[in-house]
CSV table of C-alpha atoms in Angstrom, one decimal:
chain,number,residue,atom,x,y,z
W,1,MET,CA,137.4,103.6,104.3
W,2,ILE,CA,136.9,100.1,103.5
W,3,ARG,CA,139.5,99.0,106.3
W,4,THR,CA,137.6,101.1,108.8
W,5,ARG,CA,134.3,99.5,108.1
W,6,ARG,CA,135.8,96.2,108.6
W,7,LEU,CA,137.1,97.2,111.9
W,8,GLY,CA,133.5,98.3,112.8
W,9,GLU,CA,132.1,94.9,111.6
W,10,ILE,CA,134.9,93.1,113.9
W,11,ILE,CA,134.0,95.0,117.0
W,12,VAL,CA,130.5,94.1,116.6
W,13,TRP,CA,130.9,90.8,116.4
W,14,GLY,CA,133.6,90.7,119.2
W,15,PHE,CA,130.9,92.2,121.4
W,16,GLY,CA,129.1,89.0,121.0
W,17,VAL,CA,132.2,86.6,121.6
W,18,VAL,CA,133.2,88.3,125.1
W,19,PRO,CA,130.4,87.4,127.4
W,20,VAL,CA,131.0,83.5,126.1
W,21,LEU,CA,134.6,83.8,126.7
W,22,ILE,CA,133.9,85.3,130.4
W,23,TRP,CA,131.4,82.5,130.8
W,24,PHE,CA,134.3,79.9,130.2
W,25,ALA,CA,136.8,81.6,132.1
W,26,ALA,CA,134.3,81.5,135.3
W,27,GLY,CA,134.8,77.7,135.2
W,28,PRO,CA,131.3,76.6,135.4
W,29,GLU,CA,130.9,72.8,136.3
W,30,ALA,CA,128.7,70.6,135.3
W,31,PRO,CA,125.8,69.2,137.2
W,32,VAL,CA,126.5,66.2,139.3
W,33,GLY,CA,125.5,62.5,138.2
W,34,ARG,CA,124.9,60.7,135.0
W,35,ARG,CA,121.9,62.7,134.1
W,36,GLY,CA,124.1,65.8,134.9
W,37,ALA,CA,126.7,64.9,132.6
W,38,GLU,CA,124.2,64.1,129.8
W,39,VAL,CA,122.3,67.5,130.0
W,40,TRP,CA,125.8,69.7,130.6
W,41,PRO,CA,126.2,70.3,126.9
W,42,VAL,CA,122.8,71.6,126.0
W,43,LEU,CA,122.7,73.8,129.2
W,44,ALA,CA,125.8,75.2,128.3
W,45,VAL,CA,124.7,76.0,124.6
W,46,GLY,CA,121.5,77.4,126.2
W,47,GLN,CA,123.2,79.7,128.3
W,48,VAL,CA,126.0,81.2,126.1
W,49,ALA,CA,123.5,81.5,123.4
W,50,GLY,CA,121.5,83.7,125.7
W,51,LEU,CA,124.3,86.0,126.6
W,52,ALA,CA,125.6,86.4,123.3
W,53,GLY,CA,122.1,87.0,121.9
W,54,MET,CA,121.2,89.6,124.6
W,55,THR,CA,124.8,91.3,123.8
W,56,LEU,CA,123.8,91.5,120.1
W,57,LEU,CA,120.3,92.6,120.3
W,58,SER,CA,121.6,95.3,122.7
W,59,VAL,CA,124.5,96.6,120.1
W,60,SER,CA,121.7,96.1,117.4
W,61,PHE,CA,120.0,99.0,118.9
W,62,VAL,CA,123.0,101.3,119.1
W,63,LEU,CA,123.4,100.9,115.4
W,64,SER,CA,119.8,101.7,114.6
W,65,ALA,CA,120.1,104.8,116.9
W,66,ARG,CA,121.6,106.8,113.8
W,67,MET,CA,124.5,108.3,115.6
W,68,ARG,CA,126.7,109.9,112.8
W,69,GLY,CA,130.0,109.6,114.7
W,70,LEU,CA,129.9,105.6,114.4
W,71,GLU,CA,129.1,106.0,110.4
W,72,ASN,CA,133.0,106.1,109.6
W,73,TYR,CA,133.2,102.7,111.0
W,74,PHE,CA,130.8,100.8,108.6
W,75,GLY,CA,131.1,102.7,105.4
W,76,GLY,CA,127.9,104.9,106.0
W,77,LEU,CA,124.5,104.8,107.7
W,78,ASP,CA,123.4,102.1,105.1
W,79,GLY,CA,126.3,100.1,105.9
W,80,MET,CA,125.5,100.4,109.7
W,81,TYR,CA,121.7,99.3,109.1
W,82,ARG,CA,122.8,96.3,106.9
W,83,THR,CA,125.0,95.4,109.9
W,84,HIS,CA,122.1,95.9,112.3
W,85,HIS,CA,120.0,93.8,110.2
W,86,ARG,CA,122.6,90.9,110.5
W,87,VAL,CA,123.3,91.2,113.8
W,88,GLY,CA,119.5,91.4,114.7
W,89,LEU,CA,119.0,87.8,113.0
W,90,ALA,CA,121.8,86.7,114.6
W,91,ALA,CA,120.3,87.8,118.1
W,92,PHE,CA,117.2,86.6,116.9
W,93,GLY,CA,118.3,83.0,116.5
W,94,LEU,CA,120.8,82.8,119.5
W,95,LEU,CA,117.8,84.1,121.8
W,96,LEU,CA,115.5,81.6,120.5
W,97,LEU,CA,118.2,78.7,120.8
W,98,HIS,CA,118.6,79.9,124.6
W,99,PRO,CA,115.2,78.5,125.7
W,100,VAL,CA,115.2,75.8,123.3
W,101,ALA,CA,118.4,74.4,124.4
W,102,LEU,CA,117.3,74.8,128.1
W,103,ALA,CA,114.2,72.8,127.2
W,104,LEU,CA,115.9,69.8,125.6
W,105,ARG,CA,117.4,68.7,129.0
W,106,PHE,CA,114.1,67.3,129.6
W,107,VAL,CA,114.0,65.3,126.3
W,108,PRO,CA,113.2,62.4,125.6
W,109,ALA,CA,111.9,61.6,129.4
W,110,ASP,CA,109.5,64.1,129.6
W,111,TRP,CA,108.4,65.8,126.2
W,112,GLY,CA,105.3,67.6,128.1
W,113,ARG,CA,107.8,69.5,130.6
W,114,ALA,CA,110.1,70.5,127.5
W,115,VAL,CA,107.2,72.2,125.8
W,116,ALA,CA,105.9,73.6,129.3
W,117,PHE,CA,109.4,75.0,129.6
W,118,LEU,CA,108.8,77.4,126.8
W,119,LEU,CA,105.4,78.4,127.8
W,120,PRO,CA,104.6,81.1,130.9
W,121,GLY,CA,103.4,79.4,134.1
W,122,HIS,CA,106.7,78.8,135.7
W,123,ALA,CA,107.0,79.5,139.4
W,124,ARG,CA,109.6,82.1,139.2
W,125,TRP,CA,108.7,85.3,137.9
W,126,ALA,CA,111.9,86.0,136.4
W,127,VAL,CA,111.6,83.0,134.1
W,128,ASP,CA,108.1,83.8,133.1
W,129,LEU,CA,109.3,87.4,132.2
W,130,GLY,CA,111.9,85.6,129.7
W,131,VAL,CA,109.0,83.5,128.3
W,132,TYR,CA,107.3,86.8,127.6
W,133,ALA,CA,110.0,88.4,126.1
W,134,LEU,CA,110.8,85.5,123.9
W,135,TRP,CA,107.3,85.3,122.4
W,136,GLY,CA,107.2,89.1,121.9
W,137,MET,CA,110.5,88.8,119.9
W,138,ILE,CA,109.3,86.0,117.9
W,139,LEU,CA,106.0,87.7,117.0
W,140,LEU,CA,107.9,91.3,115.9
W,141,LEU,CA,110.4,89.9,113.9
W,142,VAL,CA,108.4,87.6,112.3
W,143,LEU,CA,106.2,90.8,111.5
W,144,THR,CA,109.3,92.7,110.5
W,145,LEU,CA,110.9,90.0,108.0
W,146,THR,CA,107.7,89.0,106.3
W,147,ALA,CA,104.7,91.0,106.6
W,148,ARG,CA,103.7,93.9,104.1
W,149,VAL,CA,102.9,96.6,106.5
W,150,PRO,CA,102.7,100.5,105.9
W,151,TYR,CA,106.2,101.8,106.7
W,152,ASP,CA,104.9,103.9,110.1
W,153,THR,CA,102.9,100.8,111.2
W,154,TRP,CA,106.5,99.0,110.5
W,155,LYS,CA,108.4,101.7,112.5
W,156,LEU,CA,105.9,101.5,115.5
W,157,SER,CA,105.8,97.6,115.7
W,158,HIS,CA,109.7,97.6,115.3
W,159,LYS,CA,109.9,99.8,118.1
W,160,GLY,CA,108.3,97.1,120.6
W,161,LEU,CA,112.0,95.1,120.4
W,162,ALA,CA,113.0,97.8,122.9
W,163,LEU,CA,110.4,96.0,125.3
W,164,VAL,CA,111.6,92.9,124.5
W,165,LEU,CA,115.3,94.0,125.3
W,166,LEU,CA,114.2,95.5,128.6
W,167,GLY,CA,112.0,92.4,129.4
W,168,GLY,CA,115.4,90.0,128.5
W,169,ALA,CA,117.5,92.5,130.6
W,170,VAL,CA,115.2,91.9,133.8
W,171,HIS,CA,115.0,88.2,133.2
W,172,MET,CA,119.0,87.9,132.9
W,173,TRP,CA,119.7,90.2,136.0
W,174,PHE,CA,117.0,88.3,138.3
W,175,VAL,CA,117.0,84.8,137.1
W,176,GLU,CA,118.8,82.1,139.2
W,177,GLY,CA,121.4,79.9,138.0
W,178,THR,CA,120.9,76.1,137.6
W,179,ARG,CA,121.9,74.0,140.3
W,180,GLY,CA,125.4,72.9,139.9
W,181,MET,CA,126.2,75.6,137.3
W,182,THR,CA,127.3,79.0,138.8
W,183,VAL,CA,126.7,80.9,135.7
W,184,ALA,CA,123.6,83.1,136.5
W,185,VAL,CA,124.6,86.8,135.4
W,186,ALA,CA,124.3,88.0,139.1
W,187,GLU,CA,126.5,85.1,140.2
W,188,HIS,CA,129.5,86.3,138.6
W,189,THR,CA,131.1,89.7,138.9
W,190,ALA,CA,132.6,90.2,135.7
W,191,LEU,CA,129.8,88.8,133.7
W,192,TRP,CA,127.4,91.1,135.6
W,193,GLY,CA,129.4,93.9,134.9
W,194,TYR,CA,129.9,93.3,131.1
W,195,MET,CA,126.4,92.3,130.7
W,196,THR,CA,125.1,95.5,132.4
W,197,ALA,CA,127.1,97.8,130.8
W,198,ILE,CA,126.3,96.1,127.0
W,199,VAL,CA,122.6,95.8,127.6
W,200,GLY,CA,122.6,99.7,129.5
W,201,LEU,CA,123.9,100.9,126.1
W,202,GLY,CA,121.2,98.9,124.3
W,203,LEU,CA,118.8,100.4,126.5
W,204,ALA,CA,120.1,104.0,126.0
W,205,GLY,CA,120.4,103.5,122.4
W,206,ALA,CA,116.4,102.7,122.0
W,207,VAL,CA,115.7,105.3,124.3
W,208,TYR,CA,117.5,108.0,121.8
W,209,LYS,CA,116.2,106.6,119.0
W,210,ILE,CA,112.5,106.4,120.1
W,211,VAL,CA,112.1,109.2,122.7
W,212,VAL,CA,114.9,111.8,122.3
W,213,LEU,CA,115.6,112.0,118.4
W,214,PRO,CA,112.2,112.5,117.6
W,215,LEU,CA,111.9,115.6,120.0
W,216,TRP,CA,115.3,116.8,119.6
W,217,PRO,CA,115.4,120.4,117.5
W,218,LYS,CA,115.9,119.8,113.8
W,219,PRO,CA,116.7,122.6,111.2
W,220,ARG,CA,113.4,123.9,109.6
W,221,TYR,CA,112.9,124.4,106.0
W,222,THR,CA,110.2,125.9,103.9
W,223,VAL,CA,109.3,123.8,100.6
W,224,SER,CA,110.2,126.9,98.2
W,225,GLY,CA,110.1,124.9,94.7
W,226,VAL,CA,108.0,121.7,93.7
W,227,GLU,CA,108.6,120.5,90.2
W,228,ARG,CA,106.8,117.3,88.9
W,229,LEU,CA,109.2,115.7,86.7
W,230,ASN,CA,106.6,112.9,85.5
W,231,ASP,CA,103.7,110.9,86.6
W,232,ASP,CA,105.9,109.8,89.6
W,233,VAL,CA,109.0,111.9,90.5
W,234,ILE,CA,109.0,115.0,91.9
W,235,GLU,CA,112.0,117.4,92.4
W,236,VAL,CA,111.7,119.5,95.9
W,237,GLU,CA,113.6,122.5,96.9
W,238,LEU,CA,113.8,123.6,100.3
W,239,SER,CA,114.9,126.8,101.6
W,240,PRO,CA,116.7,127.0,105.1
W,241,GLN,CA,114.6,129.3,107.6
W,242,GLY,CA,117.8,129.6,109.5
W,243,ALA,CA,121.7,128.6,108.5
W,244,SER,CA,121.9,126.7,105.5
W,245,LEU,CA,123.2,122.6,105.8
W,246,ASP,CA,126.6,121.9,105.5
W,247,PHE,CA,126.9,118.8,103.4
W,248,VAL,CA,129.2,116.4,101.3
W,249,PRO,CA,127.9,116.0,97.5
W,250,GLY,CA,126.0,112.5,97.6
W,251,GLN,CA,124.9,112.9,101.2
W,252,PHE,CA,121.4,112.4,102.4
W,253,VAL,CA,119.2,113.6,105.0
W,254,PHE,CA,115.8,112.4,106.7
W,255,VAL,CA,113.1,114.8,106.0
W,256,THR,CA,109.9,115.2,107.6
W,257,PHE,CA,107.1,117.6,105.7
W,258,HIS,CA,104.7,119.2,107.7
W,259,GLY,CA,101.3,119.8,106.3
W,260,ALA,CA,97.5,118.7,105.7
W,261,GLY,CA,97.4,115.0,105.0
W,262,LEU,CA,100.7,114.0,105.5
W,263,THR,CA,101.8,111.8,108.5
W,264,ARG,CA,105.0,112.5,110.5
W,265,GLU,CA,107.0,109.9,108.9
W,266,SER,CA,110.8,110.6,108.2
W,267,HIS,CA,112.4,109.7,105.2
W,268,PRO,CA,115.8,109.2,103.6
W,269,TYR,CA,116.2,111.6,100.7
W,270,THR,CA,119.7,112.1,98.6
W,271,LEU,CA,120.8,115.8,98.3
W,272,CYS,CA,120.8,116.4,94.7
W,273,GLY,CA,122.4,120.0,94.5
W,274,PRO,CA,126.0,120.9,94.7
W,275,ALA,CA,127.6,121.4,98.0
W,276,ASP,CA,127.9,125.0,98.6
W,277,ALA,CA,123.8,125.6,97.2
W,278,GLU,CA,122.0,127.8,99.7
W,279,THR,CA,118.9,125.6,99.1
W,280,LEU,CA,118.5,121.9,99.2
W,281,THR,CA,116.9,119.8,96.6
W,282,ILE,CA,115.9,116.2,96.5
W,283,THR,CA,113.9,114.0,94.4
W,284,VAL,CA,111.1,112.2,95.7
W,285,LYS,CA,109.5,109.0,93.8
W,286,ALA,CA,106.3,107.9,94.6
W,287,LEU,CA,106.6,104.5,95.6
W,288,GLY,CA,104.4,103.7,98.2
W,289,ASP,CA,101.4,105.3,100.1
W,290,TYR,CA,103.1,108.1,101.8
W,291,THR,CA,105.4,109.2,98.7
W,292,ARG,CA,102.2,109.1,96.9
W,293,ARG,CA,100.8,111.5,98.8
W,294,LEU,CA,103.6,113.5,98.8
W,295,TYR,CA,103.3,113.6,95.1
W,296,ASP,CA,99.9,114.5,95.1
W,297,ARG,CA,99.8,117.0,97.9
W,298,LEU,CA,103.4,118.5,98.5
W,299,GLU,CA,103.1,122.3,97.5
W,300,THR,CA,105.4,125.5,98.3
W,301,GLY,CA,105.0,127.1,101.6
W,302,MET,CA,105.1,123.8,103.4
W,303,GLU,CA,107.5,123.3,106.3
W,304,ALA,CA,110.1,120.4,106.8
W,305,SER,CA,112.5,118.9,109.3
W,306,ILE,CA,115.8,118.3,108.3
W,307,GLU,CA,117.8,115.4,110.1
W,308,GLY,CA,121.6,114.8,109.0
W,309,PRO,CA,123.5,114.8,106.7
W,310,TYR,CA,124.2,111.1,106.7
W,311,GLY,CA,126.3,108.9,104.3
W,312,ARG,CA,129.7,108.3,103.1
W,313,PHE,CA,129.4,107.6,99.3
W,314,ASP,CA,131.8,110.0,97.8
W,315,TYR,CA,133.2,110.0,94.1
W,316,ARG,CA,136.2,111.9,95.6
W,317,VAL,CA,137.5,108.6,97.5
W,318,GLY,CA,138.0,107.0,94.1
W,319,GLY,CA,140.7,107.4,91.7
W,320,ASN,CA,140.6,109.1,88.2
W,321,ARG,CA,139.0,106.7,86.2
W,322,GLN,CA,135.2,105.8,87.7
W,323,ILE,CA,132.1,104.0,86.5
W,324,TRP,CA,129.0,105.2,87.8
W,325,ILE,CA,125.6,103.3,87.3
W,326,ALA,CA,122.2,104.7,88.9
W,327,GLY,CA,119.1,102.8,88.8
W,328,GLY,CA,116.1,104.7,88.6
W,329,VAL,CA,115.9,107.4,91.6
W,330,GLY,CA,119.0,106.1,92.6
W,331,VAL,CA,120.3,108.8,90.3
W,332,ALA,CA,120.2,111.3,92.9
W,333,PRO,CA,123.7,111.0,94.4
W,334,PHE,CA,125.1,111.1,90.7
W,335,LEU,CA,123.2,114.0,89.9
W,336,SER,CA,124.7,115.9,92.8
W,337,TRP,CA,128.3,114.7,92.0
W,338,ALA,CA,127.7,115.7,88.7
W,339,ARG,CA,126.5,119.3,89.3
W,340,ASN,CA,129.5,120.0,91.9
W,341,MET,CA,132.1,118.7,89.2
W,342,ALA,CA,130.1,121.1,86.8
W,343,ARG,CA,130.3,123.9,89.1
W,344,ASP,CA,133.7,123.3,89.9
W,345,GLY,CA,134.9,122.5,85.9
W,346,THR,CA,136.4,119.3,87.3
W,347,THR,CA,138.3,117.7,84.5
W,348,THR,CA,140.5,115.4,86.6
W,349,ARG,CA,138.3,112.3,86.5
W,350,ASP,CA,137.2,110.3,83.6
W,351,VAL,CA,133.6,109.4,84.2
W,352,ASP,CA,131.2,106.8,82.1
W,353,PHE,CA,127.9,107.1,83.7
W,354,TYR,CA,125.4,104.8,82.9
W,355,TYR,CA,121.8,105.8,83.5
W,356,CYS,CA,119.2,102.8,84.0
W,357,VAL,CA,115.6,103.1,83.9
W,358,HIS,CA,112.6,101.0,82.7
W,359,ASP,CA,111.9,102.9,79.9
W,360,ARG,CA,112.7,106.6,78.6
W,361,SER,CA,109.8,108.5,80.2
W,362,ASP,CA,111.8,107.4,83.7
W,363,ALA,CA,115.1,109.2,82.8
W,364,VAL,CA,114.0,112.5,83.9
W,365,TYR,CA,117.4,113.7,84.4
W,366,ARG,CA,118.6,112.5,80.9
W,367,GLU,CA,118.9,116.1,79.4
W,368,GLU,CA,120.9,117.4,82.2
W,369,PHE,CA,123.4,114.8,82.6
W,370,GLU,CA,123.8,115.5,78.5
W,371,VAL,CA,124.4,119.1,79.2
W,372,ILE,CA,127.1,118.5,81.9
W,373,SER,CA,128.7,116.1,79.5
W,374,GLN,CA,129.2,118.7,77.0
W,375,GLN,CA,130.4,121.1,79.7
W,376,LEU,CA,132.8,118.1,80.9
W,377,PRO,CA,134.1,116.2,78.0
W,378,ASN,CA,135.4,113.8,80.6
W,379,VAL,CA,132.1,112.7,81.7
W,380,HIS,CA,130.5,110.2,79.3
W,381,VAL,CA,126.8,109.2,79.6
W,382,ALA,CA,124.7,106.4,78.4
W,383,LEU,CA,120.9,105.4,78.8
W,384,VAL,CA,120.1,102.1,79.4
W,385,CYS,CA,116.4,101.2,79.0
W,386,SER,CA,115.5,97.8,80.1
W,387,VAL,CA,112.5,97.7,77.6
W,388,GLU,CA,114.8,98.5,74.6
W,389,ASP,CA,118.2,97.2,75.5
W,390,GLY,CA,117.4,94.8,78.6
W,391,HIS,CA,119.2,94.8,82.1
W,392,LEU,CA,122.8,96.3,82.2
W,393,HIS,CA,125.8,93.6,82.8
W,394,ALA,CA,128.9,94.1,83.7
W,395,ASN,CA,130.2,93.0,80.9
W,396,ASP,CA,128.4,96.0,78.8
W,397,VAL,CA,130.7,98.1,80.7
W,398,GLY,CA,134.0,98.9,78.8
W,399,ASP,CA,137.3,98.8,80.7
W,400,VAL,CA,137.5,98.4,84.1
W,401,THR,CA,141.3,98.2,84.6
W,402,ASP,CA,141.9,100.5,87.5
W,403,ALA,CA,138.4,101.7,88.0
W,404,ASP,CA,136.4,102.6,90.8
W,405,VAL,CA,132.6,101.5,90.6
W,406,PHE,CA,130.0,103.3,92.2
W,407,MET,CA,126.4,101.8,92.1
W,408,CYS,CA,122.9,103.4,93.7
W,409,GLY,CA,119.6,102.1,93.1
W,410,PRO,CA,117.4,99.0,93.8
W,411,LYS,CA,119.0,96.5,95.9
W,412,ARG,CA,119.1,93.5,93.4
W,413,LEU,CA,120.6,95.7,90.6
W,414,THR,CA,123.3,96.9,92.9
W,415,GLU,CA,123.8,93.1,94.4
W,416,ASP,CA,123.8,91.5,91.1
W,417,LEU,CA,126.3,93.8,89.1
W,418,HIS,CA,128.6,93.6,92.0
W,419,ARG,CA,129.0,89.9,91.7
W,420,GLN,CA,129.4,90.4,87.8
W,421,PHE,CA,132.4,93.1,88.8
W,422,ARG,CA,134.1,90.9,90.9
W,423,ARG,CA,133.9,87.8,88.3
W,424,ARG,CA,135.4,90.6,86.1
W,425,GLY,CA,138.2,91.0,88.3
W,426,VAL,CA,137.3,94.2,90.0
W,427,PRO,CA,138.7,94.3,93.8
W,428,ALA,CA,136.2,94.8,96.3
W,429,ARG,CA,137.6,97.6,97.8
W,430,ARG,CA,136.9,99.3,94.4
W,431,ILE,CA,133.2,98.5,94.5
W,432,HIS,CA,131.2,101.3,96.1
W,433,PHE,CA,127.4,101.3,96.8
W,434,GLU,CA,124.6,102.8,98.7
W,435,ASP,CA,121.3,101.8,99.3
W,436,PHE,CA,118.1,103.1,101.5
W,437,GLU,CA,116.4,99.8,102.6
W,438,PHE,CA,116.3,100.5,106.1
W,439,ARG,CA,113.6,98.3,107.2
């Protein structure tokens, strides 16, 4: 799985390199004259940055389309989204560099013309369209990276980037080349073919994610049980209205609940039950406005739509010695694994499970894990309460020789422990983690 995940990363970034190689292979000529030779480097940087940026922006839409067939190449959907985030940031930087570098050809002789180049008002409509796409991208990505907006509002604004991609594509197809440099996409067959294909895939990914996926029929379930485990956490049981879902322990689904006072948001939840259970069980923690409404208003009889399953977080890929670390509601995949092992009577794996919570009232599944550890003597459970014991550190864990480490919880916890385990000598291939920060 690790090698395959690396292959996915390599292919994604390779897509951005290809148009640059085609551009150089086309043999672009520098503008004539002394001034032409001076501005050649910034013109070249600006144009290859635009090509690479459009390519990576297109790929980012494909990665965000939640196509299950691509999961294996990134170690799961969460890995795809992490790559999507990095690729999107790279696309933003390159697409910003594109006009800025082109504007620098007027510096220092004419600063006013350089600034005007970055604003609408050009005589050519294709250039103006590129300017509008640029400022739209800046506005939307600044909102994405800095603003604290409700999840549904953020999702709506993020979809606006599809218009940026479309505007950038039309700009790319119709803008004329700079005099003396035959680099415009329309002027080179190979470049036009590659960029049209890759942007076409990106636009198709955007249409699939924004239009097709919400309208695609999804399995319907009925809320058959709601148990409020404490003041913030509820366990929800879902009964299928048709065939039951086939999933691997530890996988997650996107769930849309249908009921009075609930928006049509789709959120990811890990399936907590064993793989052969007729019903699905999920755990929901009230972390925001939507999940708080779920905690307050969800009741039996309501309906839900299910999309998935997704994820490649699977204890079966690890060896016989395993360390499990859960942070808060990140306990869900481990609960599924433990329930599955208890059902099968699995005794081949020696597991040390660290259940990390803020205080004891947050450890809503502590008693069940203790019962399972009595059934399976090879499963050892340790409760870590930060208010009593401080935060868990890798040095607090026992022998890590030949151990596979599995972590799920807040991003800060998994990132900190990942660094600590690496310093303890645990190879990266033996550290597995999953997160749901899909923003």
